[in-house]
CSV table of N, CA and C in Angstrom, one decimal:
chain,number,residue,atom,x,y,z
A,1,MET,N,1.8,-7.9,18.4
A,1,MET,CA,1.6,-7.9,16.9
A,1,MET,C,0.2,-8.5,16.6
A,2,SER,N,-0.3,-8.2,15.5
A,2,SER,CA,-1.6,-8.7,15.1
A,2,SER,C,-1.5,-10.2,14.9
A,3,LYS,N,-2.6,-10.9,15.0
A,3,LYS,CA,-2.6,-12.4,14.8
A,3,LYS,C,-2.5,-12.7,13.3
A,4,ARG,N,-2.7,-11.8,12.5
A,4,ARG,CA,-2.5,-12.0,11.0
A,4,ARG,C,-1.1,-12.4,10.7
A,5,VAL,N,-0.9,-13.3,9.8
A,5,VAL,CA,0.5,-13.6,9.4
A,5,VAL,C,1.0,-12.4,8.6
A,6,VAL,N,2.3,-12.2,8.7
A,6,VAL,CA,2.9,-11.1,8.1
A,6,VAL,C,2.7,-11.0,6.6
A,7,GLU,N,2.6,-12.2,5.9
A,7,GLU,CA,2.3,-12.2,4.5
A,7,GLU,C,1.1,-11.4,4.1
A,8,PHE,N,0.1,-11.4,5.0
A,8,PHE,CA,-1.1,-10.6,4.7
A,8,PHE,C,-0.8,-9.1,4.6
A,9,PHE,N,0.1,-8.6,5.5
A,9,PHE,CA,0.4,-7.2,5.5
A,9,PHE,C,1.2,-6.9,4.3
A,10,ILE,N,2.1,-7.8,3.9
A,10,ILE,CA,2.9,-7.6,2.7
A,10,ILE,C,2.0,-7.4,1.5
A,11,VAL,N,1.0,-8.3,1.3
A,11,VAL,CA,0.1,-8.3,0.2
A,11,VAL,C,-0.8,-7.1,0.3
A,12,ASP,N,-1.3,-6.7,1.5
A,12,ASP,CA,-2.1,-5.5,1.7
A,12,ASP,C,-1.4,-4.3,1.2
A,13,ILE,N,-0.1,-4.2,1.5
A,13,ILE,CA,0.7,-3.0,1.0
A,13,ILE,C,0.8,-3.0,-0.5
A,14,LEU,N,1.1,-4.1,-1.1
A,14,LEU,CA,1.3,-4.2,-2.5
A,14,LEU,C,0.0,-3.8,-3.2
A,15,ILE,N,-1.1,-4.3,-2.7
A,15,ILE,CA,-2.4,-4.0,-3.3
A,15,ILE,C,-2.7,-2.5,-3.1
A,16,ALA,N,-2.4,-1.9,-2.0
A,16,ALA,CA,-2.7,-0.5,-1.7
A,16,ALA,C,-1.8,0.4,-2.6
A,17,ILE,N,-0.6,0.0,-2.7
A,17,ILE,CA,0.3,0.8,-3.6
A,17,ILE,C,-0.2,0.8,-5.0
A,18,GLU,N,-0.5,-0.3,-5.5
A,18,GLU,CA,-1.1,-0.4,-6.8
A,18,GLU,C,-2.3,0.4,-7.0
A,19,LYS,N,-3.2,0.5,-6.0
A,19,LYS,CA,-4.4,1.3,-6.1
A,19,LYS,C,-4.0,2.8,-6.1
A,20,VAL,N,-3.1,3.2,-5.2
A,20,VAL,CA,-2.7,4.6,-5.2
A,20,VAL,C,-2.1,5.0,-6.5
A,21,LYS,N,-1.3,4.2,-7.1
A,21,LYS,CA,-0.7,4.5,-8.4
A,21,LYS,C,-1.8,4.6,-9.5
A,22,ARG,N,-2.8,3.7,-9.4
A,22,ARG,CA,-3.9,3.8,-10.4
A,22,ARG,C,-4.8,5.0,-10.2
A,23,TYR,N,-5.1,5.3,-8.9
A,23,TYR,CA,-6.0,6.4,-8.6
A,23,TYR,C,-5.4,7.8,-9.0
A,24,THR,N,-4.0,7.8,-9.0
A,24,THR,CA,-3.4,9.1,-9.2
A,24,THR,C,-2.7,9.2,-10.6
A,25,ALA,N,-2.8,8.2,-11.4
A,25,ALA,CA,-2.1,8.2,-12.7
A,25,ALA,C,-2.5,9.3,-13.6
A,26,GLU,N,-3.8,9.8,-13.6
A,26,GLU,CA,-4.3,10.8,-14.5
A,26,GLU,C,-3.9,12.2,-14.1
A,27,PHE,N,-3.3,12.4,-13.0
A,27,PHE,CA,-3.0,13.7,-12.5
A,27,PHE,C,-1.5,14.1,-12.7
A,28,ASN,N,-1.3,15.4,-13.1
A,28,ASN,CA,0.0,15.8,-13.3
A,28,ASN,C,0.6,16.7,-12.2
A,29,ASN,N,-0.3,17.1,-11.3
A,29,ASN,CA,0.2,18.0,-10.2
A,29,ASN,C,-0.7,17.8,-9.0
A,30,PRO,N,-0.2,18.2,-7.8
A,30,PRO,CA,-1.0,18.0,-6.6
A,30,PRO,C,-2.3,18.8,-6.5
A,31,GLN,N,-2.3,20.0,-7.2
A,31,GLN,CA,-3.5,20.8,-7.1
A,31,GLN,C,-4.7,20.1,-7.8
A,32,ASP,N,-4.5,19.5,-9.0
A,32,ASP,CA,-5.5,18.8,-9.7
A,32,ASP,C,-6.0,17.6,-8.9
A,33,PHE,N,-5.0,16.9,-8.4
A,33,PHE,CA,-5.3,15.7,-7.6
A,33,PHE,C,-6.1,16.0,-6.4
A,34,ILE,N,-5.7,17.0,-5.6
A,34,ILE,CA,-6.4,17.3,-4.3
A,34,ILE,C,-7.9,17.8,-4.6
A,35,HIS,N,-8.1,18.3,-5.8
A,35,HIS,CA,-9.4,18.9,-6.1
A,35,HIS,C,-10.4,17.8,-6.7
A,36,ASP,N,-9.8,16.6,-6.9
A,36,ASP,CA,-10.7,15.5,-7.3
A,36,ASP,C,-11.0,14.7,-6.1
A,37,GLU,N,-12.2,15.0,-5.5
A,37,GLU,CA,-12.6,14.5,-4.2
A,37,GLU,C,-12.5,12.9,-4.1
A,38,LYS,N,-13.1,12.2,-5.1
A,38,LYS,CA,-13.1,10.8,-5.0
A,38,LYS,C,-11.7,10.2,-5.0
A,39,SER,N,-10.9,10.7,-6.0
A,39,SER,CA,-9.5,10.1,-6.1
A,39,SER,C,-8.7,10.5,-4.9
A,40,PHE,N,-8.9,11.7,-4.4
A,40,PHE,CA,-8.1,12.1,-3.2
A,40,PHE,C,-8.5,11.2,-2.0
A,41,ASP,N,-9.8,11.1,-1.7
A,41,ASP,CA,-10.3,10.3,-0.6
A,41,ASP,C,-9.9,8.9,-0.7
A,42,ALA,N,-10.0,8.3,-1.9
A,42,ALA,CA,-9.6,6.9,-2.0
A,42,ALA,C,-8.1,6.7,-1.8
A,43,THR,N,-7.3,7.6,-2.3
A,43,THR,CA,-5.9,7.5,-2.1
A,43,THR,C,-5.5,7.7,-0.7
A,44,MET,N,-6.1,8.6,0.0
A,44,MET,CA,-5.8,8.8,1.5
A,44,MET,C,-6.1,7.5,2.2
A,45,ARG,N,-7.2,6.8,1.9
A,45,ARG,CA,-7.6,5.6,2.6
A,45,ARG,C,-6.5,4.5,2.3
A,46,GLU,N,-6.0,4.4,1.1
A,46,GLU,CA,-5.0,3.4,0.8
A,46,GLU,C,-3.7,3.7,1.5
A,47,LEU,N,-3.4,5.0,1.6
A,47,LEU,CA,-2.1,5.4,2.3
A,47,LEU,C,-2.3,5.1,3.8
A,48,GLU,N,-3.5,5.2,4.3
A,48,GLU,CA,-3.7,4.8,5.7
A,48,GLU,C,-3.4,3.3,5.9
A,49,ILE,N,-3.9,2.5,4.9
A,49,ILE,CA,-3.7,1.0,4.9
A,49,ILE,C,-2.2,0.7,4.9
A,50,ILE,N,-1.5,1.4,4.0
A,50,ILE,CA,-0.1,1.2,3.9
A,50,ILE,C,0.6,1.4,5.2
A,51,GLY,N,0.3,2.5,5.8
A,51,GLY,CA,0.9,2.9,7.1
A,51,GLY,C,0.6,1.9,8.2
A,52,GLU,N,-0.7,1.5,8.3
A,52,GLU,CA,-1.1,0.5,9.3
A,52,GLU,C,-0.4,-0.8,9.1
A,53,ALA,N,-0.3,-1.3,7.9
A,53,ALA,CA,0.3,-2.6,7.7
A,53,ALA,C,1.8,-2.5,7.9
A,54,THR,N,2.4,-1.3,7.6
A,54,THR,CA,3.8,-1.1,7.8
A,54,THR,C,4.2,-1.2,9.3
A,55,LYS,N,3.3,-0.6,10.1
A,55,LYS,CA,3.5,-0.7,11.6
A,55,LYS,C,3.7,-2.1,12.0
A,56,HIS,N,2.8,-3.0,11.5
A,56,HIS,CA,2.9,-4.4,11.9
A,56,HIS,C,4.2,-5.1,11.4
A,57,LEU,N,4.7,-4.7,10.2
A,57,LEU,CA,5.9,-5.2,9.7
A,57,LEU,C,7.1,-4.8,10.5
A,58,ILE,N,7.1,-3.5,10.9
A,58,ILE,CA,8.2,-3.0,11.8
A,58,ILE,C,8.2,-3.7,13.1
A,59,ARG,N,7.0,-3.8,13.7
A,59,ARG,CA,6.9,-4.5,15.0
A,59,ARG,C,7.3,-6.0,14.9
A,60,GLY,N,7.1,-6.6,13.7
A,60,GLY,CA,7.5,-8.0,13.5
A,60,GLY,C,9.0,-8.1,13.1
A,61,ASN,N,9.7,-7.0,13.1
A,61,ASN,CA,11.1,-6.9,12.7
A,61,ASN,C,11.4,-7.3,11.3
A,62,LEU,N,10.4,-7.1,10.4
A,62,LEU,CA,10.6,-7.4,9.0
A,62,LEU,C,11.1,-6.1,8.2
A,63,LEU,N,10.8,-5.0,8.8
A,63,LEU,CA,11.2,-3.7,8.2
A,63,LEU,C,12.0,-2.9,9.3
A,64,ASP,N,13.0,-2.2,8.8
A,64,ASP,CA,13.9,-1.4,9.7
A,64,ASP,C,13.0,-0.2,10.2
A,65,ASN,N,13.5,0.4,11.2
A,65,ASN,CA,12.8,1.5,11.8
A,65,ASN,C,12.8,2.8,10.9
A,66,GLU,N,13.7,2.8,9.9
A,66,GLU,CA,13.7,3.9,8.9
A,66,GLU,C,12.3,4.0,8.3
A,67,TRP,N,11.5,3.0,8.2
A,67,TRP,CA,10.2,3.0,7.6
A,67,TRP,C,9.1,3.5,8.6
A,68,GLN,N,9.5,3.8,9.8
A,68,GLN,CA,8.5,4.4,10.7
A,68,GLN,C,7.9,5.7,10.1
A,69,ILE,N,8.6,6.3,9.2
A,69,ILE,CA,8.1,7.5,8.6
A,69,ILE,C,6.8,7.2,7.8
A,70,VAL,N,6.6,6.0,7.3
A,70,VAL,CA,5.4,5.6,6.7
A,70,VAL,C,4.3,5.6,7.7
A,71,VAL,N,4.5,5.0,8.8
A,71,VAL,CA,3.6,5.0,9.9
A,71,VAL,C,3.2,6.4,10.4
A,72,ASP,N,4.2,7.2,10.6
A,72,ASP,CA,4.0,8.6,11.0
A,72,ASP,C,3.1,9.3,10.0
A,73,PHE,N,3.4,9.1,8.7
A,73,PHE,CA,2.6,9.8,7.7
A,73,PHE,C,1.2,9.3,7.7
A,74,ARG,N,0.9,8.0,8.0
A,74,ARG,CA,-0.4,7.5,8.2
A,74,ARG,C,-1.1,8.2,9.3
A,75,ASN,N,-0.4,8.4,10.4
A,75,ASN,CA,-1.0,9.1,11.6
A,75,ASN,C,-1.4,10.5,11.3
A,76,VAL,N,-0.6,11.2,10.5
A,76,VAL,CA,-0.9,12.6,10.1
A,76,VAL,C,-2.2,12.5,9.2
A,77,ILE,N,-2.3,11.6,8.3
A,77,ILE,CA,-3.5,11.5,7.4
A,77,ILE,C,-4.7,11.2,8.3
A,78,ALA,N,-4.6,10.3,9.2
A,78,ALA,CA,-5.7,9.8,10.0
A,78,ALA,C,-6.2,10.8,11.0
A,79,HIS,N,-5.2,11.6,11.6
A,79,HIS,CA,-5.6,12.4,12.7
A,79,HIS,C,-5.4,13.9,12.5
A,80,GLU,N,-4.7,14.3,11.5
A,80,GLU,CA,-4.6,15.8,11.2
A,80,GLU,C,-4.9,16.1,9.8
A,81,TYR,N,-6.0,15.5,9.3
A,81,TYR,CA,-6.4,15.6,7.9
A,81,TYR,C,-6.6,17.0,7.4
A,82,PHE,N,-6.9,17.9,8.2
A,82,PHE,CA,-7.2,19.3,7.8
A,82,PHE,C,-5.9,20.0,7.5
A,83,GLY,N,-4.8,19.5,8.1
A,83,GLY,CA,-3.5,20.2,7.9
A,83,GLY,C,-2.6,19.5,6.9
A,84,ILE,N,-3.1,18.7,6.1
A,84,ILE,CA,-2.3,17.9,5.2
A,84,ILE,C,-1.8,18.8,4.0
A,85,ASP,N,-0.6,18.8,3.7
A,85,ASP,CA,0.0,19.6,2.6
A,85,ASP,C,-0.1,18.8,1.3
A,86,SER,N,-0.7,19.3,0.3
A,86,SER,CA,-0.9,18.6,-0.9
A,86,SER,C,0.4,18.3,-1.6
A,87,ASP,N,1.3,19.2,-1.5
A,87,ASP,CA,2.6,19.0,-2.2
A,87,ASP,C,3.4,17.8,-1.5
A,88,GLU,N,3.2,17.7,-0.2
A,88,GLU,CA,3.9,16.6,0.5
A,88,GLU,C,3.2,15.3,0.1
A,89,ILE,N,1.9,15.2,0.0
A,89,ILE,CA,1.2,14.0,-0.4
A,89,ILE,C,1.7,13.6,-1.8
A,90,TRP,N,1.7,14.6,-2.7
A,90,TRP,CA,2.1,14.4,-4.0
A,90,TRP,C,3.6,13.8,-4.1
A,91,GLU,N,4.4,14.4,-3.3
A,91,GLU,CA,5.8,13.9,-3.3
A,91,GLU,C,5.9,12.4,-2.8
A,92,VAL,N,5.1,12.1,-1.8
A,92,VAL,CA,5.1,10.7,-1.3
A,92,VAL,C,4.6,9.8,-2.4
A,93,ILE,N,3.6,10.2,-3.1
A,93,ILE,CA,3.0,9.3,-4.1
A,93,ILE,C,3.9,9.2,-5.3
A,94,THR,N,4.5,10.3,-5.7
A,94,THR,CA,5.3,10.2,-7.0
A,94,THR,C,6.7,9.9,-6.8
A,95,ILE,N,7.2,10.0,-5.6
A,95,ILE,CA,8.7,9.7,-5.4
A,95,ILE,C,8.9,8.6,-4.4
A,96,TYR,N,8.4,8.7,-3.2
A,96,TYR,CA,8.8,7.8,-2.2
A,96,TYR,C,8.0,6.5,-2.2
A,97,LEU,N,6.9,6.4,-2.8
A,97,LEU,CA,6.1,5.2,-2.8
A,97,LEU,C,6.7,4.1,-3.6
A,98,ASP,N,7.4,4.5,-4.7
A,98,ASP,CA,8.1,3.6,-5.6
A,98,ASP,C,9.3,2.9,-4.8
A,99,LYS,N,10.0,3.7,-4.0
A,99,LYS,CA,11.1,3.1,-3.2
A,99,LYS,C,10.5,2.1,-2.2
A,100,PHE,N,9.4,2.5,-1.6
A,100,PHE,CA,8.8,1.7,-0.6
A,100,PHE,C,8.3,0.4,-1.2
A,101,ARG,N,7.7,0.5,-2.4
A,101,ARG,CA,7.2,-0.7,-3.1
A,101,ARG,C,8.4,-1.7,-3.4
A,102,ASP,N,9.5,-1.1,-3.7
A,102,ASP,CA,10.7,-2.0,-3.9
A,102,ASP,C,11.1,-2.8,-2.7
A,103,GLU,N,11.0,-2.1,-1.5
A,103,GLU,CA,11.4,-2.7,-0.2
A,103,GLU,C,10.3,-3.8,0.1
A,104,ILE,N,9.1,-3.5,-0.1
A,104,ILE,CA,8.0,-4.5,0.2
A,104,ILE,C,8.1,-5.7,-0.8
A,105,THR,N,8.5,-5.4,-2.0
A,105,THR,CA,8.6,-6.5,-3.0
A,105,THR,C,9.7,-7.5,-2.6
A,106,LYS,N,10.8,-6.9,-2.0
A,106,LYS,CA,11.9,-7.8,-1.5
A,106,LYS,C,11.3,-8.7,-0.4
A,107,LEU,N,10.5,-8.1,0.5
A,107,LEU,CA,9.9,-9.0,1.6
A,107,LEU,C,9.0,-10.1,0.9
A,108,PHE,N,8.2,-9.7,-0.1
A,108,PHE,CA,7.4,-10.6,-0.8
A,108,PHE,C,8.2,-11.8,-1.4
A,109,GLU,N,9.3,-11.4,-2.0
A,109,GLU,CA,10.1,-12.4,-2.7
A,109,GLU,C,10.8,-13.3,-1.7
A,110,ASN,N,11.0,-12.9,-0.5
A,110,ASN,CA,11.6,-13.7,0.6
A,110,ASN,C,10.6,-14.3,1.5
A,111,GLY,N,9.3,-14.1,1.3
A,111,GLY,CA,8.3,-14.6,2.1
A,111,GLY,C,8.0,-16.1,1.9
A,112,ASP,N,7.3,-16.7,2.8
A,112,ASP,CA,6.9,-18.1,2.8
A,112,ASP,C,6.0,-18.3,1.6
A,113,LYS,N,6.4,-19.0,0.6
A,113,LYS,CA,5.7,-19.2,-0.7
A,113,LYS,C,4.3,-19.8,-0.5
A,114,GLU,N,4.3,-20.8,0.4
A,114,GLU,CA,3.0,-21.5,0.7
A,114,GLU,C,2.0,-20.6,1.3
A,115,ILE,N,2.4,-19.8,2.3
A,115,ILE,CA,1.5,-18.9,3.0
A,115,ILE,C,1.1,-17.8,2.0
A,116,LEU,N,2.1,-17.3,1.2
A,116,LEU,CA,1.7,-16.2,0.2
A,116,LEU,C,0.7,-16.7,-0.8
A,117,ASP,N,0.8,-18.0,-1.2
A,117,ASP,CA,-0.1,-18.6,-2.1
A,117,ASP,C,-1.5,-18.5,-1.5
A,118,ASP,N,-1.6,-18.9,-0.3
A,118,ASP,CA,-2.9,-18.9,0.4
A,118,ASP,C,-3.5,-17.5,0.6
A,119,VAL,N,-2.6,-16.6,1.0
A,119,VAL,CA,-3.0,-15.2,1.2
A,119,VAL,C,-3.5,-14.6,-0.1
A,120,ILE,N,-2.8,-14.8,-1.2
A,120,ILE,CA,-3.2,-14.2,-2.5
A,120,ILE,C,-4.5,-14.8,-3.0
A,121,LYS,N,-4.6,-16.1,-2.8
A,121,LYS,CA,-5.9,-16.8,-3.2
A,121,LYS,C,-7.1,-16.3,-2.4
A,122,SER,N,-6.9,-16.0,-1.1
A,122,SER,CA,-7.9,-15.4,-0.3
A,122,SER,C,-8.3,-14.0,-0.8
A,123,ASN,N,-7.3,-13.3,-1.1
A,123,ASN,CA,-7.5,-11.9,-1.6
A,123,ASN,C,-8.2,-11.9,-3.0
A,124,LEU,N,-7.9,-12.9,-3.8
A,124,LEU,CA,-8.5,-13.0,-5.1
A,124,LEU,C,-10.0,-13.2,-5.0
A,125,ASP,N,-10.4,-13.9,-4.0
A,125,ASP,CA,-11.9,-14.0,-3.7
A,125,ASP,C,-12.5,-12.7,-3.2
A,126,ASP,N,-11.7,-12.0,-2.3
A,126,ASP,CA,-12.2,-10.8,-1.8
A,126,ASP,C,-12.3,-9.7,-2.8
A,127,PHE,N,-11.4,-9.7,-3.8
A,127,PHE,CA,-11.4,-8.6,-4.8
A,127,PHE,C,-11.9,-9.1,-6.2
A,128,LYS,N,-12.7,-10.1,-6.2
A,128,LYS,CA,-13.1,-10.7,-7.5
A,128,LYS,C,-13.8,-9.8,-8.4
A,129,TYR,N,-14.3,-8.7,-7.9
A,129,TYR,CA,-15.0,-7.7,-8.8
A,129,TYR,C,-14.1,-6.5,-9.2
A,130,SER,N,-12.9,-6.6,-8.8
A,130,SER,CA,-11.9,-5.5,-9.2
A,130,SER,C,-10.9,-6.1,-10.1
A,131,THR,N,-11.1,-6.0,-11.4
A,131,THR,CA,-10.3,-6.6,-12.4
A,131,THR,C,-8.8,-6.2,-12.3
A,132,LYS,N,-8.6,-5.0,-12.0
A,132,LYS,CA,-7.2,-4.6,-11.9
A,132,LYS,C,-6.4,-5.1,-10.7
A,133,THR,N,-7.1,-5.3,-9.6
A,133,THR,CA,-6.5,-5.9,-8.4
A,133,THR,C,-6.4,-7.4,-8.6
A,134,VAL,N,-7.3,-8.0,-9.3
A,134,VAL,CA,-7.2,-9.4,-9.6
A,134,VAL,C,-6.0,-9.6,-10.5
A,135,ALA,N,-5.8,-8.7,-11.5
A,135,ALA,CA,-4.6,-8.8,-12.4
A,135,ALA,C,-3.3,-8.7,-11.5
A,136,LEU,N,-3.2,-7.8,-10.6
A,136,LEU,CA,-2.1,-7.7,-9.7
A,136,LEU,C,-1.8,-9.0,-8.9
A,137,LEU,N,-2.9,-9.5,-8.3
A,137,LEU,CA,-2.8,-10.7,-7.5
A,137,LEU,C,-2.4,-11.9,-8.4
A,138,THR,N,-2.9,-12.0,-9.6
A,138,THR,CA,-2.6,-13.1,-10.5
A,138,THR,C,-1.1,-13.0,-10.8
A,139,ASN,N,-0.6,-11.8,-11.0
A,139,ASN,CA,0.8,-11.6,-11.3
A,139,ASN,C,1.7,-12.0,-10.1
A,140,LEU,N,1.2,-11.7,-8.9
A,140,LEU,CA,1.9,-12.1,-7.7
A,140,LEU,C,2.0,-13.6,-7.6
A,141,LEU,N,0.9,-14.2,-7.9
A,141,LEU,CA,0.8,-15.7,-7.9
A,141,LEU,C,1.9,-16.3,-8.8
A,142,GLU,N,2.0,-15.7,-10.0
A,142,GLU,CA,2.9,-16.2,-11.0
A,142,GLU,C,4.4,-16.1,-10.5
A,143,LYS,N,4.6,-14.9,-9.8
A,143,LYS,CA,6.0,-14.7,-9.2
A,143,LYS,C,6.4,-15.7,-8.2
A,144,ILE,N,5.4,-16.2,-7.4
A,144,ILE,CA,5.8,-17.1,-6.3
A,144,ILE,C,5.9,-18.5,-6.9
A,145,LYS,N,5.4,-18.8,-8.0
A,145,LYS,CA,5.5,-20.1,-8.6
A,145,LYS,C,6.8,-20.3,-9.4
A,146,HIS,N,7.5,-19.2,-9.6
A,146,HIS,CA,8.8,-19.3,-10.4
A,146,HIS,C,9.9,-19.2,-9.5
């Protein structure tokens, strides 16, 4: 497993999911989404981050193997990008990502509050120019203080 503490991967996933939701919010269907090059490419990158971080959480026994599908989807995106089905991507984004966010939120809520505090503050500095990500991180900080 990576030398990073698991709380980093949890926060990485929460940030990436928030970005995916933000990047795709204006689209009503997979065809419009896939034809917007910047939104599509940015979303694919965040989905790769989600898959990579998920791999570490599974290896660390924090997530069940049922979530291996997230890692497998990342591998398809990273290695078979010309064969990606836009409907499948859209389904992942609009249906399955919310369920996965709920699972990661549970991990967050059960995580080490002191480490999470440090991780979030570190990310706040890294993302200081992204007001929407800062808002998410600030919200996460509030959750661990209560």
